[in-house]
Structure formats: structure tokens, C-alpha cells
Amino acid sequence: MEDTHVTAPTQFVEVDEMKFAYRRFGRQTGIPLLFLQHFRGGMDHWDPAVTDGFGGDRPVLLFDNAGVAGSSGETPSTIEAMAEHAAAFVGALGLSEVDVLGFSIGGYVSQTLALRYPSLVRRLILVGTGPRGGDPSHDPKSAEYAASTDPTTGESGLEAFLYLFFRPSEPSQAAGRAFWERRHRRTKDVDPPSSPQTMAAQSAAAAEWRQIRGERFSEIKAISQPTLVVNGHHDVLIPTSSSYILSQHIPRAQLIIYPDSGHGALFQFPELFVTHGRMFLEGSL
Amino acid sequence: MEDTHVTAPTQFVEVDEMKFAYRRFGRQTGIPLLFLQHFRGGMDHWDPAVTDGFGGDRPVLLFDNAGVAGSSGETPSTIEAMAEHAAAFVGALGLSEVDVLGFSIGGYVSQTLALRYPSLVRRLILVGTGPRGGDPSHDPKSAEYAASTDPTTGESGLEAFLYLFFRPSEPSQAAGRAFWERRHRRTKDVDPPSSPQTMAAQSAAAAEWRQIRGERFSEIKAISQPTLVVNGHHDVLIPTSSSYILSQHIPRAQLIIYPDSGHGALFQFPELFVTHGRMFLEGSL
């Protein structure tokens, strides 16, 4: 039987004295889909409905970047260094081509990886993310919630997730609670929480990413990969307008925005998102 | 055998001494999908790949609104009056519920129809269109091309279509020529071209639609139907930002924007558009 999100064993691969924690599952052949996670998140913060959904017809690869959760080393404080670590991890597995799904800060890393390693990245899915120099969130509560930590788990709590990733409507909140249940189905061989060092370094990297460098939004015009940009209608962390901007500047970008949803739209509508994502990965656009 | 875009006979239904030309084809049962056409366009200006694509699992209903192409009567000079005519036409066929696909000025009519007849319209697909009071096009050539008429046919010519509906890239232009070929497959029982009266009245209605009424974009917040908004990356006729605005203000809107395409994105990627559209019509969002 093939491994799934819940059953895939955590494995390790060593590069430059860093041990990267990873899990590989889904179909055994095909171009793997590499998942790059959000702020503070590790392998256990993905939605099994999404990862196993994509795993139905391709290998799925989760990993913790340097210093994050189960990986050793120090989390660097620039997106560029994170992209270099991701490339080193992919190289250590002996893979010459991957598709990449980057979520939030993982979307920043994905854009940088696609630009620096154009032949390594075949297709790109960018979810709940934005370009370098994008507009900051003006949501009054999001920064506080994003930094909050549940004292018993050392992780973000349900309340923070429901606020940051979902909308106040009852359907969106219910979808958020259903996601939370799925997210906790894996109870053995789980990641440790990310450290304060990771949190500080990722915050610094995200702040640096907000700085404009040269002509605004010019960098992403060089992303040559077919790209699917996805977000919810109202993202309190990275404004939804950032997704529109990504799609207007990445030459081969397709944009999908879902109603009554936010940063976590991929977790609110996992089946629809996976269907759209598979159509994109297998399509000709 | 079921009728198709090419074989469906033109029929007529009379309301208030106006004869509406229409064609019905595709599956015989199910909720019909009513197509509302662009500036000057009649039933022959749709893409058979789109109409027959949707017809695979639902009835498809094309018609010429009052005064347009094969219909009698005078084309009114407001979008509201056009929506009233469309409602009268649907009523005359004895239909109590339809899905509506509105393209360009047909999208204006669709929004108005959905607002005025909320129980008649189940789901809405808005393509290459914008809200009341939306930003005008700043494209220097689009107005001239839109008004140009081929002296032999009395219709817009290929050059105008390729400019207005597609992008300058070779793949987009090639898709435009392929669309043009498909569009002319029906050679018998075709529509006459629209009259100068229709052109003038539709121009006046579109100009009136650009006026802001009350709080900008507030009207469409009352559209209660699930709505799919679709456009190409760079629409020279109705700026693509208008599609983003529609999706931000219609409460249950989903947005899809395709790369390297314009106003005619639905004709550039007919299979993908039909697949996305069918998923939407049959979906739960």
C-alpha cells in the first residue's frame, strides 16, 4: 500500500551538516510536487485532503526547511537563503525536476527558487502569497495572532488559525474546524514545534521581502514557469490584491480566487483546490 | 440526434409584438444555460467549442435580444431595458430558472437580470465584463476597432477581432484565427448583421453603464447568485481589473483569469473555460 499523509514515515537527508526532515508519499512515479510551508509551519501543518489529493497521481514531498520543526540547522533570515536550502534539499534527493506548491512565506521561497533554478522547477502553484515589495496587511489583529503561541503546544492555536486563515462567516469557520480536525489526524511520528529562532528569522525574512528592490514587481516578470496563483477573497495576512498583482506580472500566470475565504482557501475548499491544481499541473497553459 | 451549434434551427418566440430569434440545443433536460452576447453580436458570434461544450450536459439557449441581428423590435439604450427584454424572452419560453453566461455588454445585462430576477437566475458566469461605474479602457485603438465594420459583411472583421479579443503573441493570435474558423462553420440559417440602430443604442447603454450610481460598486453586493467571473490577463475593451473588482464585490464570486489572453479568453481556451464553467455550474460554491 502507498504511504499517505498520516502514514508516511519521517525521513532525513543530510546536506552540509544539516539534516532535513522530509516525507514522501502518494504515487511513486511522476514529477514530485514539493510543498513549501507557511510561517512557523512544518510538515504536520498541511491538510491531508490537499496532500493526499495531489498524491493520487504524483509523488508528494513535504519537508522542513533549515532549522524549521524537525530539521536541524539554523533558519536563515532571508528568503534567498531559504530558497538555496530548498534547492540543496531537492538536489540531495537526486531529483532533477519538481513542481512546487508554495504557501504564504513558502510562496516567497517558491518564487525565488523558480527564478534561481529555472530548470529545476517545472510548474509553480502560489497560494496566499505575494510579490517582493507587495502591500502589507492593514488588518489590525493579524500580526498579534500570527505571533501568538499556545502555551501547551508551542504552536499557533485554533483560535488564531480560524482568524488568520478563514473568514468570520459560519461556513468558513466550519470549514476551518473541519480542517483543524484533518490536520491533527496524524498522531505518531509528528514534527516538534518550530523554535523561537525560526520564528524570528522568518519574520526578518518576511520583513526584508516587503522591501522594494529596483523597479517594483519587475523581478517576477522573469518567472518563466507556468504558474497558478490562488487565494481567498479576503486574505488578512497577505492582501488578496497581492495575488492579482502576481498574476498580472508573472507572464504565464493563471489566477483563481475563491469566495468567502481567506489565506487558508486551500484548506477551506481542498477538493476544488486539488481539482483546479491537478488540471493546472497536467494542462497546457 | 441532438442539435448542435451548427445544426440547431433558428426559432422565434413573440412577446409584446417583438419576435425574438433563438436557438436551443445540447442536452434536452436540465437547467438551460442562457448566453448573453457582446456588443453588436448575435447567435453566430459564439464559439461552437464553448456552446457545444456546455451543451454536452445541459440545454444551451442562444438568443438575439430586442432589435439585435435576427430579432425584431428596437434595441433599447439602457442595460435595464435589455435585462427586461431578456426576462420577457425567458418567460415566453416558459422557463422558471436558467443559468446565465454573459459576455462583455451581455455581462452588464446578466448582472442586471440577476438583480431584478433573483429567482429566475440560478448561477451566473460573467466573462470579459465589469461592474456599473467601472474604469474605462485606456487602450488607444479599441474604440475605433470596436466600431469598425467590414463593408462586405456589415460585421466586425477578423483584424478587429484579433486585436480586440486576443493578445499580440503568436499563440494568442493563432488561437484567434482558430476561433474565427470555428465561428464560421455554421453557413446556413445564419443571423443577419446587427443594424446601425443596435450599434448606437448599445453604445449609449454602455456609456450610461459607466456612470456611477450611488456608492460605487454597491449595487453588485446584492447579487445573491453564485457567480464565476472570468477574463483574460489583459482585456483592451473592459480592463481586467474590472473582473477583479466584480469578484471583490459580488458576495459569492469566484474569479479565474487566464494568462496571455484578453477579452476573448473564453474563445482562446474553450476547453479549459468549459471545464472550469461546468465545475462551477455543478459545484457547491
PDB file of N, CA, C and O in Angstrom, chain A residues 233 240-241 244 247-248 251-259 269 272 275-276 279 285, chain B residues 233 240-241 244 247-248 251-259 269 272 275-276 279 285:
ATOM      1  N   HIS A 233     -10.879  35.254  -1.105  1.00  0.00           N
ATOM      2  CA  HIS A 233     -11.412  36.581  -1.430  1.00  0.00           C
ATOM      3  C   HIS A 233     -10.859  37.686  -0.534  1.00  0.00           C
ATOM      4  O   HIS A 233     -10.652  38.814  -0.962  1.00  0.00           O
ATOM      5  N   THR A 240      -5.261  39.989  -0.657  1.00  0.00           N
ATOM      6  CA  THR A 240      -5.637  39.276  -1.874  1.00  0.00           C
ATOM      7  C   THR A 240      -5.199  40.037  -3.128  1.00  0.00           C
ATOM      8  O   THR A 240      -4.886  39.421  -4.156  1.00  0.00           O
ATOM      9  N   SER A 241      -5.139  41.370  -3.031  1.00  0.00           N
ATOM     10  CA  SER A 241      -4.663  42.157  -4.183  1.00  0.00           C
ATOM     11  C   SER A 241      -3.255  41.724  -4.593  1.00  0.00           C
ATOM     12  O   SER A 241      -2.882  41.860  -5.759  1.00  0.00           O
ATOM     13  N   TYR A 244      -3.559  39.136  -7.210  1.00  0.00           N
ATOM     14  CA  TYR A 244      -3.872  39.758  -8.506  1.00  0.00           C
ATOM     15  C   TYR A 244      -2.601  40.328  -9.125  1.00  0.00           C
ATOM     16  O   TYR A 244      -2.336  40.149 -10.318  1.00  0.00           O
ATOM     17  N   SER A 247      -0.424  37.702 -10.593  1.00  0.00           N
ATOM     18  CA  SER A 247      -0.943  37.183 -11.862  1.00  0.00           C
ATOM     19  C   SER A 247      -0.785  38.198 -12.987  1.00  0.00           C
ATOM     20  O   SER A 247      -0.723  37.827 -14.155  1.00  0.00           O
ATOM     21  N   GLN A 248      -0.709  39.474 -12.646  1.00  0.00           N
ATOM     22  CA  GLN A 248      -0.526  40.492 -13.688  1.00  0.00           C
ATOM     23  C   GLN A 248       0.937  40.619 -14.126  1.00  0.00           C
ATOM     24  O   GLN A 248       1.213  41.149 -15.198  1.00  0.00           O
ATOM     25  N   PRO A 251       4.523  36.232 -16.314  1.00  0.00           N
ATOM     26  CA  PRO A 251       3.994  36.147 -17.696  1.00  0.00           C
ATOM     27  C   PRO A 251       3.036  34.989 -17.953  1.00  0.00           C
ATOM     28  O   PRO A 251       2.082  35.147 -18.696  1.00  0.00           O
ATOM     29  N   ARG A 252       3.278  33.834 -17.330  1.00  0.00           N
ATOM     30  CA  ARG A 252       2.433  32.685 -17.649  1.00  0.00           C
ATOM     31  C   ARG A 252       1.528  32.341 -16.475  1.00  0.00           C
ATOM     32  O   ARG A 252       1.273  31.173 -16.196  1.00  0.00           O
ATOM     33  N   ALA A 253       1.015  33.346 -15.785  1.00  0.00           N
ATOM     34  CA  ALA A 253       0.216  33.099 -14.576  1.00  0.00           C
ATOM     35  C   ALA A 253      -1.276  33.012 -14.860  1.00  0.00           C
ATOM     36  O   ALA A 253      -1.826  33.798 -15.619  1.00  0.00           O
ATOM     37  N   GLN A 254      -1.892  32.055 -14.224  1.00  0.00           N
ATOM     38  CA  GLN A 254      -3.343  31.926 -14.159  1.00  0.00           C
ATOM     39  C   GLN A 254      -3.739  32.250 -12.719  1.00  0.00           C
ATOM     40  O   GLN A 254      -3.012  31.896 -11.792  1.00  0.00           O
ATOM     41  N   LEU A 255      -4.880  32.901 -12.545  1.00  0.00           N
ATOM     42  CA  LEU A 255      -5.309  33.304 -11.200  1.00  0.00           C
ATOM     43  C   LEU A 255      -6.650  32.674 -10.859  1.00  0.00           C
ATOM     44  O   LEU A 255      -7.565  32.679 -11.688  1.00  0.00           O
ATOM     45  N   ILE A 256      -6.777  32.146  -9.655  1.00  0.00           N
ATOM     46  CA  ILE A 256      -8.080  31.694  -9.159  1.00  0.00           C
ATOM     47  C   ILE A 256      -8.284  32.261  -7.755  1.00  0.00           C
ATOM     48  O   ILE A 256      -7.437  32.086  -6.875  1.00  0.00           O
ATOM     49  N   ILE A 257      -9.415  32.931  -7.570  1.00  0.00           N
ATOM     50  CA  ILE A 257      -9.761  33.447  -6.237  1.00  0.00           C
ATOM     51  C   ILE A 257     -11.110  32.869  -5.824  1.00  0.00           C
ATOM     52  O   ILE A 257     -12.080  32.930  -6.584  1.00  0.00           O
ATOM     53  N   TYR A 258     -11.144  32.294  -4.628  1.00  0.00           N
ATOM     54  CA  TYR A 258     -12.363  31.653  -4.123  1.00  0.00           C
ATOM     55  C   TYR A 258     -13.168  32.604  -3.244  1.00  0.00           C
ATOM     56  O   TYR A 258     -12.590  33.436  -2.537  1.00  0.00           O
ATOM     57  N   PRO A 259     -14.485  32.451  -3.260  1.00  0.00           N
ATOM     58  CA  PRO A 259     -15.345  33.346  -2.467  1.00  0.00           C
ATOM     59  C   PRO A 259     -15.314  33.024  -0.968  1.00  0.00           C
ATOM     60  O   PRO A 259     -14.974  31.900  -0.580  1.00  0.00           O
ATOM     61  N   PHE A 269     -11.452  24.775   0.774  1.00  0.00           N
ATOM     62  CA  PHE A 269     -12.033  24.069  -0.378  1.00  0.00           C
ATOM     63  C   PHE A 269     -11.019  23.064  -0.924  1.00  0.00           C
ATOM     64  O   PHE A 269     -10.587  23.179  -2.083  1.00  0.00           O
ATOM     65  N   LEU A 272     -11.867  21.153  -4.355  1.00  0.00           N
ATOM     66  CA  LEU A 272     -11.891  22.047  -5.510  1.00  0.00           C
ATOM     67  C   LEU A 272     -10.481  22.538  -5.826  1.00  0.00           C
ATOM     68  O   LEU A 272     -10.065  22.570  -6.993  1.00  0.00           O
ATOM     69  N   THR A 275      -8.567  19.774  -7.463  1.00  0.00           N
ATOM     70  CA  THR A 275      -9.020  19.582  -8.850  1.00  0.00           C
ATOM     71  C   THR A 275      -8.455  20.679  -9.748  1.00  0.00           C
ATOM     72  O   THR A 275      -7.913  20.398 -10.825  1.00  0.00           O
ATOM     73  N   HIS A 276      -8.577  21.927  -9.316  1.00  0.00           N
ATOM     74  CA  HIS A 276      -8.001  23.026 -10.099  1.00  0.00           C
ATOM     75  C   HIS A 276      -6.484  22.854 -10.238  1.00  0.00           C
ATOM     76  O   HIS A 276      -5.926  23.079 -11.310  1.00  0.00           O
ATOM     77  N   MET A 279      -5.630  20.013 -12.671  1.00  0.00           N
ATOM     78  CA  MET A 279      -5.874  20.478 -14.044  1.00  0.00           C
ATOM     79  C   MET A 279      -4.719  21.354 -14.510  1.00  0.00           C
ATOM     80  O   MET A 279      -4.268  21.257 -15.651  1.00  0.00           O
ATOM     81  N   LEU A 285      -1.560  25.163 -20.341  1.00  0.00           N
ATOM     82  CA  LEU A 285      -1.344  26.604 -20.112  1.00  0.00           C
ATOM     83  C   LEU A 285      -0.108  26.831 -19.259  1.00  0.00           C
ATOM     84  O   LEU A 285       0.136  26.083 -18.318  1.00  0.00           O
TER      85      LEU A 285
ATOM     86  N   HIS B 233      -5.858  37.958 -19.127  1.00  0.00           N
ATOM     87  CA  HIS B 233      -4.882  38.739 -18.372  1.00  0.00           C
ATOM     88  C   HIS B 233      -4.896  40.226 -18.720  1.00  0.00           C
ATOM     89  O   HIS B 233      -4.669  41.090 -17.876  1.00  0.00           O
ATOM     90  N   THR B 240      -9.117  44.276 -17.276  1.00  0.00           N
ATOM     91  CA  THR B 240      -9.153  43.072 -16.456  1.00  0.00           C
ATOM     92  C   THR B 240      -9.361  43.397 -14.986  1.00  0.00           C
ATOM     93  O   THR B 240      -9.973  42.619 -14.249  1.00  0.00           O
ATOM     94  N   SER B 241      -8.904  44.576 -14.560  1.00  0.00           N
ATOM     95  CA  SER B 241      -9.121  44.973 -13.161  1.00  0.00           C
ATOM     96  C   SER B 241     -10.613  45.005 -12.828  1.00  0.00           C
ATOM     97  O   SER B 241     -11.002  44.816 -11.673  1.00  0.00           O
ATOM     98  N   TYR B 244     -11.558  41.722 -11.434  1.00  0.00           N
ATOM     99  CA  TYR B 244     -11.130  41.619 -10.033  1.00  0.00           C
ATOM    100  C   TYR B 244     -12.123  42.361  -9.135  1.00  0.00           C
ATOM    101  O   TYR B 244     -12.531  41.857  -8.084  1.00  0.00           O
ATOM    102  N   SER B 247     -15.268  40.449  -8.615  1.00  0.00           N
ATOM    103  CA  SER B 247     -15.099  39.323  -7.681  1.00  0.00           C
ATOM    104  C   SER B 247     -14.936  39.798  -6.246  1.00  0.00           C
ATOM    105  O   SER B 247     -15.218  39.067  -5.312  1.00  0.00           O
ATOM    106  N   GLN B 248     -14.478  41.032  -6.061  1.00  0.00           N
ATOM    107  CA  GLN B 248     -14.335  41.562  -4.700  1.00  0.00           C
ATOM    108  C   GLN B 248     -15.663  42.063  -4.132  1.00  0.00           C
ATOM    109  O   GLN B 248     -15.800  42.201  -2.920  1.00  0.00           O
ATOM    110  N   PRO B 251     -20.838  38.936  -3.518  1.00  0.00           N
ATOM    111  CA  PRO B 251     -20.504  38.139  -2.320  1.00  0.00           C
ATOM    112  C   PRO B 251     -20.080  36.694  -2.602  1.00  0.00           C
ATOM    113  O   PRO B 251     -19.194  36.175  -1.937  1.00  0.00           O
ATOM    114  N   ARG B 252     -20.705  36.056  -3.583  1.00  0.00           N
ATOM    115  CA  ARG B 252     -20.395  34.642  -3.808  1.00  0.00           C
ATOM    116  C   ARG B 252     -19.612  34.437  -5.103  1.00  0.00           C
ATOM    117  O   ARG B 252     -19.820  33.465  -5.817  1.00  0.00           O
ATOM    118  N   ALA B 253     -18.701  35.366  -5.388  1.00  0.00           N
ATOM    119  CA  ALA B 253     -17.968  35.298  -6.662  1.00  0.00           C
ATOM    120  C   ALA B 253     -16.660  34.540  -6.553  1.00  0.00           C
ATOM    121  O   ALA B 253     -15.907  34.691  -5.588  1.00  0.00           O
ATOM    122  N   GLN B 254     -16.424  33.753  -7.566  1.00  0.00           N
ATOM    123  CA  GLN B 254     -15.139  33.096  -7.786  1.00  0.00           C
ATOM    124  C   GLN B 254     -14.530  33.766  -9.018  1.00  0.00           C
ATOM    125  O   GLN B 254     -15.250  34.102  -9.966  1.00  0.00           O
ATOM    126  N   LEU B 255     -13.220  33.939  -9.029  1.00  0.00           N
ATOM    127  CA  LEU B 255     -12.545  34.622 -10.150  1.00  0.00           C
ATOM    128  C   LEU B 255     -11.529  33.698 -10.801  1.00  0.00           C
ATOM    129  O   LEU B 255     -10.761  33.029 -10.105  1.00  0.00           O
ATOM    130  N   ILE B 256     -11.533  33.666 -12.132  1.00  0.00           N
ATOM    131  CA  ILE B 256     -10.470  32.962 -12.863  1.00  0.00           C
ATOM    132  C   ILE B 256      -9.957  33.895 -13.961  1.00  0.00           C
ATOM    133  O   ILE B 256     -10.734  34.414 -14.759  1.00  0.00           O
ATOM    134  N   ILE B 257      -8.634  34.097 -13.972  1.00  0.00           N
ATOM    135  CA  ILE B 257      -8.002  34.905 -15.024  1.00  0.00           C
ATOM    136  C   ILE B 257      -6.958  34.048 -15.733  1.00  0.00           C
ATOM    137  O   ILE B 257      -6.120  33.426 -15.081  1.00  0.00           O
ATOM    138  N   TYR B 258      -7.050  34.022 -17.057  1.00  0.00           N
ATOM    139  CA  TYR B 258      -6.147  33.192 -17.856  1.00  0.00           C
ATOM    140  C   TYR B 258      -4.964  34.015 -18.368  1.00  0.00           C
ATOM    141  O   TYR B 258      -5.111  35.202 -18.651  1.00  0.00           O
ATOM    142  N   PRO B 259      -3.822  33.362 -18.532  1.00  0.00           N
ATOM    143  CA  PRO B 259      -2.623  34.079 -18.990  1.00  0.00           C
ATOM    144  C   PRO B 259      -2.669  34.412 -20.483  1.00  0.00           C
ATOM    145  O   PRO B 259      -3.382  33.757 -21.252  1.00  0.00           O
ATOM    146  N   PHE B 269      -9.293  29.692 -24.946  1.00  0.00           N
ATOM    147  CA  PHE B 269      -9.123  28.425 -24.209  1.00  0.00           C
ATOM    148  C   PHE B 269     -10.488  27.778 -24.002  1.00  0.00           C
ATOM    149  O   PHE B 269     -10.929  27.590 -22.853  1.00  0.00           O
ATOM    150  N   LEU B 272     -10.712  24.529 -21.657  1.00  0.00           N
ATOM    151  CA  LEU B 272     -10.437  24.824 -20.248  1.00  0.00           C
ATOM    152  C   LEU B 272     -11.564  25.667 -19.646  1.00  0.00           C
ATOM    153  O   LEU B 272     -12.035  25.396 -18.525  1.00  0.00           O
ATOM    154  N   THR B 275     -14.534  23.475 -19.047  1.00  0.00           N
ATOM    155  CA  THR B 275     -14.310  22.611 -17.878  1.00  0.00           C
ATOM    156  C   THR B 275     -14.472  23.394 -16.584  1.00  0.00           C
ATOM    157  O   THR B 275     -15.166  22.960 -15.659  1.00  0.00           O
ATOM    158  N   HIS B 276     -13.841  24.562 -16.521  1.00  0.00           N
ATOM    159  CA  HIS B 276     -14.000  25.400 -15.321  1.00  0.00           C
ATOM    160  C   HIS B 276     -15.461  25.796 -15.134  1.00  0.00           C
ATOM    161  O   HIS B 276     -15.985  25.790 -14.020  1.00  0.00           O
ATOM    162  N   MET B 279     -17.551  22.826 -13.909  1.00  0.00           N
ATOM    163  CA  MET B 279     -17.269  22.587 -12.487  1.00  0.00           C
ATOM    164  C   MET B 279     -18.028  23.591 -11.627  1.00  0.00           C
ATOM    165  O   MET B 279     -18.571  23.248 -10.581  1.00  0.00           O
ATOM    166  N   LEU B 285     -19.902  25.757  -4.552  1.00  0.00           N
ATOM    167  CA  LEU B 285     -19.503  27.130  -4.180  1.00  0.00           C
ATOM    168  C   LEU B 285     -20.482  28.131  -4.746  1.00  0.00           C
ATOM    169  O   LEU B 285     -20.940  27.982  -5.869  1.00  0.00           O
TER     170      LEU B 285
END
